[in-house]
């Protein structure tokens, strides 16, 4: 007998309810997981979209975080000249200041004494939302200002241009405006290159050598102080390539702190001067090339002042005899040089100066000024320009001319950019190679036996020429007491490579110079010290036995008793 037992009706209903609840829970869990997955997918898609298509919120974002906002400037050896850094700034939001503004102004003046309390009080009351008080602030100053506890003070980080060498080479480097654009110097010339995203990661190498720059600046600054000169300028130029190895203009300024009163004129490229007897070797070279002077032994009458155009051309150290070419340069005779120029004539003298680009602004990437070119080329002008009067050029013009004078006769434009080997421009021929060789000997003779004795740097075979020109007085005419003293040098003369120009504007005599202000006493010693300090840095090793042969030229000189002592007083 089989008995079938059925479960109670209530138990069946309970088991069915449990299955239903489990199914509902599984369904809800799946829906929740799908919603979570969808949310994650949306977030990931959004992040990918932002990564691909979104624009950076500022210039510091994206690639700017890895590449500087503005390219660096370095010297020819890689030493930093200008770079962009992340600096502190101190600003104020005048409408957010809650404290006593007068008290705050006094506190700010105590921390930042470059302005007084009245200035800061004015800034705190300006009708603006944001006013800078100090940019490129030191962390210590930022911490002290923050300690004032004023909510209206805003401290921030922003890109700033830093010139780590301070005022060194300031006129060559230039600086930026408040918007980060180059407004002077190489900063202006290279502005597009330095901000180009594709290029700004690579520094630009300038032609300058900081070691030579430091020596030139310190020696000129010392001379300017000793002689109480109004200004000074100097340049070291590679005569083979036209590269500017050093350039100094005094007074200078600090590009890290440019003010409205900053003296920014570059005397080397913008100052135009009558450079005096430094022109005489150029005249001699042209006379040799044209055949006006067929031989160095040819003599010219310097027995008495030369009357021309209503005035008389005189010599500072009159020999009162006939002079040949070496003697004309050694004794710096205006009279003999004027007679040579008179034989040359207006057209050939003008051609000489035009071939040296004296009729235009200097060829350089910096700010520059046009020369003062004679309006009328009469006989008087032809004669006076031969010894550096009646025409005004920049010291850079003179440096490029002397480079052509000694490098074989080729004029090349000057450049502030470092050139690769073989990259020097072809230039244009101004003097023949034979004439250039003769001029090297004559320039060396001026230093060994003439007015340039104080420019000698033992072992470096220096050649050069003095130039002392009277300045134009306030009432017109030339001043007998104020001059521009210049020395143009080249070294080493057995293998000319570097031109060194030193110029002092309105120097005053001292006890050591016996009151003399001529270039022989003021500018020539500067050149001597610069060459002695920088020669080894430039690869020129001093050698007492290596020199150019000037024995033949010395044989053409006639020395009167006491000449050696008197020549020191000549320009």
XYZ file of C-alpha atoms in Angstrom:
571
model
C 0.000 0.000 0.000
C 1.551 3.271 -1.093
C 0.900 6.462 0.836
C 1.578 9.928 -0.799
C 2.167 12.785 1.606
C 1.754 16.366 0.140
C 3.509 19.419 1.768
C 1.313 21.859 3.498
C -0.055 24.675 1.343
C 1.611 27.454 3.444
C 5.088 25.934 2.966
C 4.713 25.967 -0.860
C 3.802 29.605 -0.826
C 6.829 30.512 1.364
C 9.340 28.787 -0.928
C 7.938 30.579 -4.007
C 8.200 33.949 -2.299
C 11.850 33.376 -1.443
C 12.711 32.555 -5.072
C 10.939 35.695 -6.228
C 12.870 37.886 -3.770
C 16.198 36.360 -4.839
C 15.408 36.992 -8.487
C 14.457 40.612 -7.757
C 17.708 41.122 -5.809
C 19.766 39.693 -8.658
C 17.986 41.953 -11.128
C 18.536 45.060 -9.029
C 22.221 44.178 -8.550
C 22.701 43.766 -12.273
C 21.004 47.098 -12.964
C 23.222 48.790 -10.363
C 26.356 47.253 -11.874
C 25.311 48.363 -15.349
C 24.667 51.897 -14.095
C 28.087 51.967 -12.374
C 29.799 50.664 -15.510
C 27.995 53.257 -17.615
C 29.077 56.023 -15.233
C 32.698 54.895 -15.322
C 32.532 54.727 -19.106
C 31.145 58.268 -19.310
C 33.887 59.589 -16.987
C 36.646 57.851 -18.919
C 35.247 59.116 -22.207
C 35.090 62.631 -20.809
C 38.698 62.470 -19.590
C 39.838 61.222 -22.968
C 37.960 64.021 -24.691
C 39.545 66.613 -22.442
C 42.990 65.140 -22.975
C 42.638 65.254 -26.745
C 40.578 68.343 -27.464
C 40.766 70.692 -24.470
C 42.865 73.882 -24.698
C 45.323 74.699 -21.885
C 43.951 77.285 -19.501
C 47.163 79.310 -19.547
C 50.476 79.639 -21.315
C 52.089 77.663 -18.520
C 49.991 74.580 -19.218
C 50.602 71.667 -21.556
C 53.878 71.929 -23.488
C 54.840 75.107 -21.634
C 55.201 72.995 -18.513
C 58.070 71.158 -20.213
C 59.448 73.900 -22.488
C 60.418 77.399 -21.228
C 58.048 80.210 -22.177
C 61.007 82.053 -23.714
C 64.252 80.596 -24.938
C 67.507 81.183 -23.071
C 70.368 83.363 -24.236
C 73.871 82.045 -23.575
C 77.366 83.249 -24.387
C 79.599 81.522 -26.944
C 80.741 79.036 -24.281
C 77.255 78.219 -22.981
C 77.279 80.475 -19.901
C 73.744 81.798 -19.145
C 72.961 85.392 -20.097
C 69.150 85.423 -19.922
C 66.635 82.788 -18.872
C 62.993 82.513 -17.809
C 62.291 81.433 -14.223
C 59.236 80.860 -12.026
C 59.362 83.853 -9.683
C 57.290 85.339 -6.864
C 55.220 88.466 -7.336
C 53.637 90.729 -4.736
C 50.431 92.555 -5.662
C 47.461 94.158 -3.996
C 43.722 94.196 -4.651
C 42.826 97.690 -3.418
C 39.117 96.923 -3.098
C 39.852 93.876 -0.916
C 42.044 95.630 1.653
C 40.295 95.536 5.034
C 43.001 96.994 7.269
C 44.202 100.563 7.798
C 45.697 101.570 4.441
C 48.042 104.191 5.897
C 49.456 101.703 8.367
C 49.754 99.073 5.633
C 51.559 101.571 3.369
C 54.103 102.266 6.105
C 54.643 98.558 6.654
C 55.160 97.976 2.932
C 57.633 100.873 2.724
C 59.626 99.341 5.582
C 59.797 96.002 3.766
C 60.301 97.437 0.258
C 62.201 100.731 0.766
C 62.684 101.397 -2.953
C 59.449 103.444 -2.608
C 58.165 105.543 0.276
C 54.917 105.138 2.227
C 53.190 107.806 0.128
C 53.765 105.763 -3.012
C 52.312 102.597 -1.491
C 49.357 104.524 -0.068
C 48.610 105.776 -3.575
C 48.751 102.230 -4.952
C 46.434 100.994 -2.218
C 43.829 103.569 -3.203
C 43.882 103.098 -6.960
C 40.587 102.342 -8.650
C 41.819 99.011 -9.964
C 41.185 95.410 -9.156
C 44.858 94.393 -9.183
C 48.141 96.331 -8.796
C 51.675 94.897 -8.785
C 53.911 96.093 -5.953
C 56.990 93.974 -6.672
C 57.852 91.427 -9.303
C 60.695 88.914 -9.103
C 60.554 89.142 -5.310
C 62.823 87.106 -3.068
C 61.152 84.362 -0.975
C 62.218 86.105 2.249
C 60.372 89.267 1.208
C 57.297 87.291 0.192
C 57.248 85.614 3.596
C 57.560 88.959 5.396
C 54.737 90.556 3.375
C 52.541 87.516 3.923
C 53.126 87.842 7.671
C 51.325 91.219 7.601
C 48.107 89.226 7.424
C 46.318 91.543 5.003
C 43.776 89.627 2.833
C 44.068 92.268 0.100
C 47.713 91.338 -0.542
C 48.057 88.818 -3.372
C 51.133 86.607 -3.599
C 51.689 84.581 -6.725
C 54.117 82.709 -8.942
C 54.639 83.821 -12.522
C 57.290 83.501 -15.227
C 59.994 86.167 -15.052
C 63.033 86.952 -17.210
C 66.223 86.720 -15.204
C 69.595 88.128 -16.223
C 71.964 86.175 -13.970
C 74.972 88.340 -14.844
C 73.161 91.451 -13.573
C 74.285 94.562 -15.504
C 76.953 92.785 -17.544
C 76.444 93.236 -21.307
C 73.121 94.972 -20.595
C 73.096 97.054 -23.781
C 73.809 94.005 -25.898
C 71.171 91.827 -24.216
C 68.399 94.400 -23.801
C 65.299 93.554 -21.754
C 61.557 92.770 -21.919
C 58.474 94.896 -21.340
C 55.793 93.993 -18.797
C 54.081 91.784 -21.374
C 57.199 89.711 -21.957
C 58.158 91.164 -25.324
C 61.733 92.110 -26.154
C 62.052 95.876 -26.489
C 65.820 96.400 -26.800
C 69.007 94.575 -27.650
C 69.142 90.956 -28.730
C 65.960 90.292 -26.763
C 64.158 92.462 -29.298
C 65.992 91.170 -32.365
C 65.425 87.522 -31.407
C 61.929 87.957 -29.964
C 60.127 85.803 -32.550
C 62.747 83.057 -32.301
C 62.768 83.005 -28.503
C 58.980 82.555 -28.177
C 58.561 80.103 -31.060
C 57.218 76.847 -29.482
C 59.234 74.809 -31.965
C 62.504 76.624 -31.195
C 62.385 78.034 -27.681
C 63.577 74.810 -26.096
C 67.036 75.407 -27.590
C 69.119 78.323 -26.217
C 70.521 80.904 -28.623
C 74.301 81.299 -28.452
C 75.522 84.880 -28.778
C 79.013 85.807 -29.930
C 79.908 87.278 -26.524
C 82.466 85.697 -24.221
C 81.516 86.526 -20.630
C 85.118 86.300 -19.437
C 86.280 88.897 -21.953
C 83.161 90.970 -21.322
C 83.904 91.107 -17.601
C 87.476 92.265 -18.178
C 86.474 94.966 -20.672
C 83.721 96.293 -18.421
C 85.844 96.418 -15.289
C 88.787 98.154 -16.990
C 86.590 100.742 -18.709
C 84.572 101.379 -15.553
C 87.781 101.914 -13.574
C 89.150 104.332 -16.190
C 85.841 106.181 -16.347
C 85.953 106.685 -12.575
C 89.636 107.668 -12.461
C 89.295 110.240 -15.249
C 85.770 111.325 -14.257
C 84.629 110.760 -17.838
C 81.064 111.429 -18.916
C 80.830 108.048 -20.595
C 82.843 105.197 -22.033
C 82.557 102.513 -24.649
C 84.539 99.536 -25.778
C 84.457 96.527 -28.050
C 86.461 93.386 -28.768
C 85.856 92.174 -32.331
C 87.013 89.046 -34.143
C 88.696 90.501 -37.229
C 88.267 87.284 -39.228
C 84.525 86.745 -38.686
C 83.037 90.022 -37.449
C 81.827 88.374 -34.211
C 81.516 90.755 -31.250
C 83.380 89.057 -28.410
C 82.659 91.841 -25.916
C 80.773 95.142 -26.010
C 80.522 97.697 -23.227
C 78.641 100.973 -22.949
C 78.927 103.086 -19.803
C 77.019 104.185 -17.852
C 75.106 100.933 -17.908
C 71.904 99.595 -16.325
C 70.556 96.414 -14.751
C 68.043 94.711 -17.075
C 66.544 92.968 -14.024
C 65.360 96.360 -12.735
C 64.701 98.717 -15.627
C 63.310 102.150 -14.750
C 62.158 105.096 -16.807
C 65.414 106.905 -16.002
C 67.658 104.039 -17.092
C 70.453 105.176 -19.386
C 69.899 102.941 -22.370
C 71.860 104.511 -25.237
C 74.532 102.155 -26.496
C 77.577 104.347 -27.077
C 79.220 101.655 -29.225
C 76.400 101.430 -31.795
C 74.380 104.615 -31.227
C 76.935 107.201 -30.133
C 78.519 109.001 -33.077
C 81.836 110.772 -32.505
C 84.648 112.422 -34.354
C 87.303 109.842 -33.521
C 90.355 111.869 -34.464
C 93.720 110.437 -35.427
C 92.480 106.840 -35.318
C 91.395 107.600 -38.927
C 94.959 108.248 -40.092
C 95.909 104.606 -40.770
C 92.777 104.260 -42.922
C 93.842 107.263 -44.983
C 97.363 105.875 -45.328
C 96.077 102.492 -46.494
C 93.882 104.090 -49.165
C 96.790 106.272 -50.315
C 99.019 103.189 -50.666
C 96.334 101.274 -52.564
C 95.596 104.088 -54.987
C 99.257 104.808 -55.658
C 99.093 108.333 -54.242
C 101.802 107.143 -51.869
C 104.086 104.989 -54.040
C 106.605 104.392 -51.274
C 106.675 104.521 -47.473
C 109.738 106.726 -47.743
C 107.887 109.500 -49.578
C 108.006 112.714 -47.537
C 105.482 115.467 -46.914
C 106.039 119.012 -45.761
C 105.195 119.428 -42.074
C 107.554 122.320 -41.445
C 104.757 124.710 -40.528
C 100.945 124.789 -40.037
C 98.917 124.243 -43.201
C 96.586 127.112 -44.130
C 93.340 125.990 -45.777
C 89.794 127.323 -45.903
C 90.404 130.208 -43.541
C 92.019 128.206 -40.747
C 95.291 126.446 -40.064
C 95.926 122.722 -39.579
C 98.496 122.207 -36.816
C 100.353 119.313 -35.186
C 100.195 118.738 -31.438
C 103.838 117.690 -31.395
C 105.204 119.624 -34.348
C 108.323 118.128 -35.922
C 108.802 121.149 -38.202
C 110.342 119.054 -40.938
C 109.414 116.816 -43.851
C 107.924 113.479 -42.714
C 107.712 110.117 -44.420
C 104.772 107.706 -43.892
C 106.051 105.867 -40.785
C 107.026 109.197 -39.203
C 103.615 110.674 -40.031
C 101.889 107.908 -38.074
C 104.444 107.647 -35.270
C 104.262 111.405 -34.622
C 100.526 111.552 -35.529
C 100.986 114.476 -37.909
C 97.770 116.206 -38.951
C 99.645 118.334 -41.450
C 101.251 115.470 -43.381
C 98.011 113.428 -43.303
C 96.046 116.405 -44.648
C 98.541 116.833 -47.492
C 98.155 113.161 -48.415
C 94.352 113.504 -48.415
C 94.650 116.620 -50.558
C 96.524 114.568 -53.145
C 93.910 111.815 -52.840
C 91.099 114.241 -53.615
C 87.448 114.282 -52.646
C 86.265 111.357 -54.768
C 88.856 108.873 -53.508
C 88.479 109.907 -49.880
C 84.709 109.642 -50.113
C 85.031 106.244 -51.804
C 87.239 105.048 -48.938
C 84.703 105.975 -46.280
C 81.774 104.559 -48.248
C 83.598 101.252 -48.740
C 83.975 101.082 -44.950
C 80.223 101.813 -44.593
C 80.848 105.087 -42.753
C 77.920 106.601 -44.658
C 75.289 104.379 -42.988
C 74.304 103.026 -39.591
C 76.549 100.178 -38.377
C 75.695 96.684 -39.592
C 74.640 95.005 -36.329
C 71.498 93.440 -34.833
C 71.272 96.061 -32.060
C 69.893 99.600 -31.886
C 72.047 101.885 -34.000
C 72.373 105.440 -35.250
C 73.331 106.891 -38.591
C 76.647 108.613 -38.895
C 77.128 112.336 -39.393
C 78.178 112.482 -43.026
C 79.645 115.709 -44.453
C 77.074 117.802 -46.306
C 79.733 119.345 -48.499
C 82.941 117.675 -49.629
C 85.130 120.666 -50.242
C 88.888 120.701 -50.047
C 88.833 121.444 -46.321
C 86.476 118.530 -45.584
C 88.611 116.181 -47.648
C 91.692 117.121 -45.625
C 90.141 117.149 -42.130
C 88.241 113.857 -42.487
C 91.598 112.211 -43.184
C 92.505 112.706 -39.523
C 89.040 112.147 -38.068
C 87.389 115.574 -38.008
C 84.328 116.646 -39.957
C 82.855 113.120 -39.974
C 81.333 111.306 -36.998
C 80.931 107.539 -36.730
C 80.336 104.963 -33.999
C 83.117 103.009 -32.265
C 81.727 99.903 -33.986
C 82.371 101.509 -37.385
C 85.986 102.023 -36.357
C 86.351 98.447 -35.089
C 85.060 96.967 -38.361
C 87.347 99.287 -40.349
C 90.419 98.211 -38.369
C 89.441 94.574 -38.861
C 89.552 95.156 -42.632
C 92.800 97.049 -42.248
C 94.652 94.049 -40.790
C 92.832 90.872 -41.881
C 93.974 91.038 -45.488
C 91.688 93.878 -46.546
C 88.182 92.360 -46.228
C 85.352 94.306 -44.601
C 82.717 92.136 -42.898
C 79.556 93.114 -41.022
C 79.628 92.751 -37.256
C 77.354 90.209 -35.620
C 76.130 89.437 -32.107
C 75.451 85.775 -32.967
C 77.993 82.998 -32.588
C 79.060 81.742 -36.011
C 79.966 78.165 -36.831
C 83.316 77.467 -38.522
C 83.136 78.510 -42.150
C 79.970 80.542 -41.541
C 81.622 83.993 -41.678
C 80.251 86.177 -44.497
C 82.434 86.655 -47.566
C 82.510 90.421 -47.049
C 83.907 92.913 -49.538
C 87.465 93.869 -50.369
C 88.518 97.342 -49.250
C 92.327 97.118 -49.168
C 94.760 94.885 -51.016
C 96.542 92.109 -49.137
C 99.875 93.835 -49.711
C 98.614 97.090 -48.205
C 97.096 95.229 -45.263
C 100.472 93.624 -44.570
C 102.206 97.028 -44.631
C 99.612 98.501 -42.283
C 100.181 95.727 -39.753
C 103.812 96.755 -39.543
C 102.972 100.467 -39.288
C 100.415 99.904 -36.516
C 102.934 97.833 -34.575
C 105.486 100.637 -35.029
C 103.067 103.184 -33.515
C 102.938 101.097 -30.319
C 106.633 100.295 -30.094
C 108.006 103.695 -31.114
C 105.130 106.154 -31.256
C 102.120 107.576 -29.460
C 100.700 104.162 -28.535
C 103.469 103.035 -26.208
C 101.161 102.761 -23.202
C 98.971 100.280 -25.103
C 101.762 97.706 -25.245
C 100.983 94.414 -23.513
C 104.253 92.456 -23.197
C 104.225 89.293 -25.265
C 100.956 90.028 -27.114
C 102.398 91.998 -30.091
C 99.944 94.906 -29.970
C 99.490 97.371 -32.810
C 97.201 100.376 -32.916
C 96.633 104.085 -33.086
C 95.591 106.861 -30.741
C 92.758 109.236 -31.512
C 92.020 112.411 -29.549
C 89.290 114.623 -30.967
C 88.000 117.876 -29.538
C 84.257 117.871 -28.866
C 81.805 120.446 -30.152
C 81.054 123.065 -27.495
C 77.608 124.236 -26.434
C 77.965 127.478 -28.347
C 79.339 125.843 -31.478
C 82.942 125.341 -32.455
C 85.399 122.940 -30.875
C 86.269 122.931 -27.192
C 89.962 123.162 -26.371
C 89.443 121.521 -22.975
C 87.041 118.630 -23.659
C 87.759 115.716 -25.952
C 86.885 112.150 -26.894
C 89.900 109.872 -26.395
C 90.053 106.625 -28.342
C 92.575 103.883 -28.863
C 92.097 101.339 -31.653
C 94.251 98.240 -31.170
C 94.842 94.903 -32.856
C 96.605 91.807 -31.506
C 98.642 89.739 -32.108
C 100.136 91.615 -35.044
C 102.023 88.588 -36.389
C 98.646 86.904 -36.869
C 95.947 89.579 -36.362
C 92.798 88.169 -34.810
C 91.210 90.642 -32.391
C 90.418 94.354 -32.591
C 90.077 96.182 -29.272
C 88.541 99.664 -29.091
C 88.501 101.732 -25.890
C 86.880 105.170 -25.820
C 86.444 107.733 -23.039
C 84.060 110.648 -23.470
C 85.264 113.891 -21.880
C 87.955 112.530 -19.524
C 89.683 114.835 -17.052
C 93.414 114.878 -16.444
C 94.884 113.563 -13.216
C 98.099 113.993 -11.276
C 99.357 110.706 -12.713
C 98.754 111.908 -16.294
C 100.214 115.368 -15.548
C 96.855 116.833 -16.519
C 96.861 115.334 -20.026
C 93.603 113.866 -21.357
C 94.861 112.551 -24.690
C 94.257 108.937 -25.710
C 97.920 108.095 -25.125
C 97.362 108.711 -21.407
C 93.745 107.659 -20.926
C 92.528 105.072 -23.450
C 95.777 103.328 -24.379
C 96.439 101.937 -20.866
C 92.905 100.504 -20.819
C 93.631 98.553 -23.996
C 96.903 97.261 -22.545
C 95.193 95.884 -19.436
C 92.280 94.383 -21.380
C 94.625 92.544 -23.744
C 96.838 91.311 -20.908
C 93.793 89.917 -19.101
C 91.932 88.442 -22.062
C 94.681 87.299 -24.432
C 95.154 83.856 -22.843
C 91.358 83.418 -22.595
C 91.162 83.923 -26.349
C 93.933 81.471 -27.062
C 96.689 84.041 -27.629
C 99.689 82.905 -25.611
C 102.179 85.653 -24.699
C 105.505 85.099 -26.404
C 108.363 87.565 -26.110
C 110.114 86.023 -29.108
C 107.187 86.075 -31.551
C 106.738 89.420 -33.263
C 106.320 91.063 -36.628
C 109.484 92.321 -38.307
C 109.505 96.131 -38.225
C 113.257 96.664 -38.471
C 112.911 98.127 -41.961
C 110.257 100.570 -40.806
C 112.351 101.629 -37.819
C 115.133 102.448 -40.236
C 112.917 105.143 -41.760
C 112.481 106.972 -38.442
C 114.531 109.920 -37.348
C 114.434 110.621 -33.617
C 115.193 114.023 -32.245
C 116.638 114.196 -28.726
C 113.853 113.717 -26.160
C 111.361 112.321 -28.703
C 110.493 109.255 -26.642
C 109.395 111.410 -23.705
C 107.489 113.927 -25.832
C 105.552 111.307 -27.809
C 103.678 110.238 -24.691
C 101.901 113.596 -24.707
C 100.724 113.346 -28.303
C 97.302 112.049 -29.218
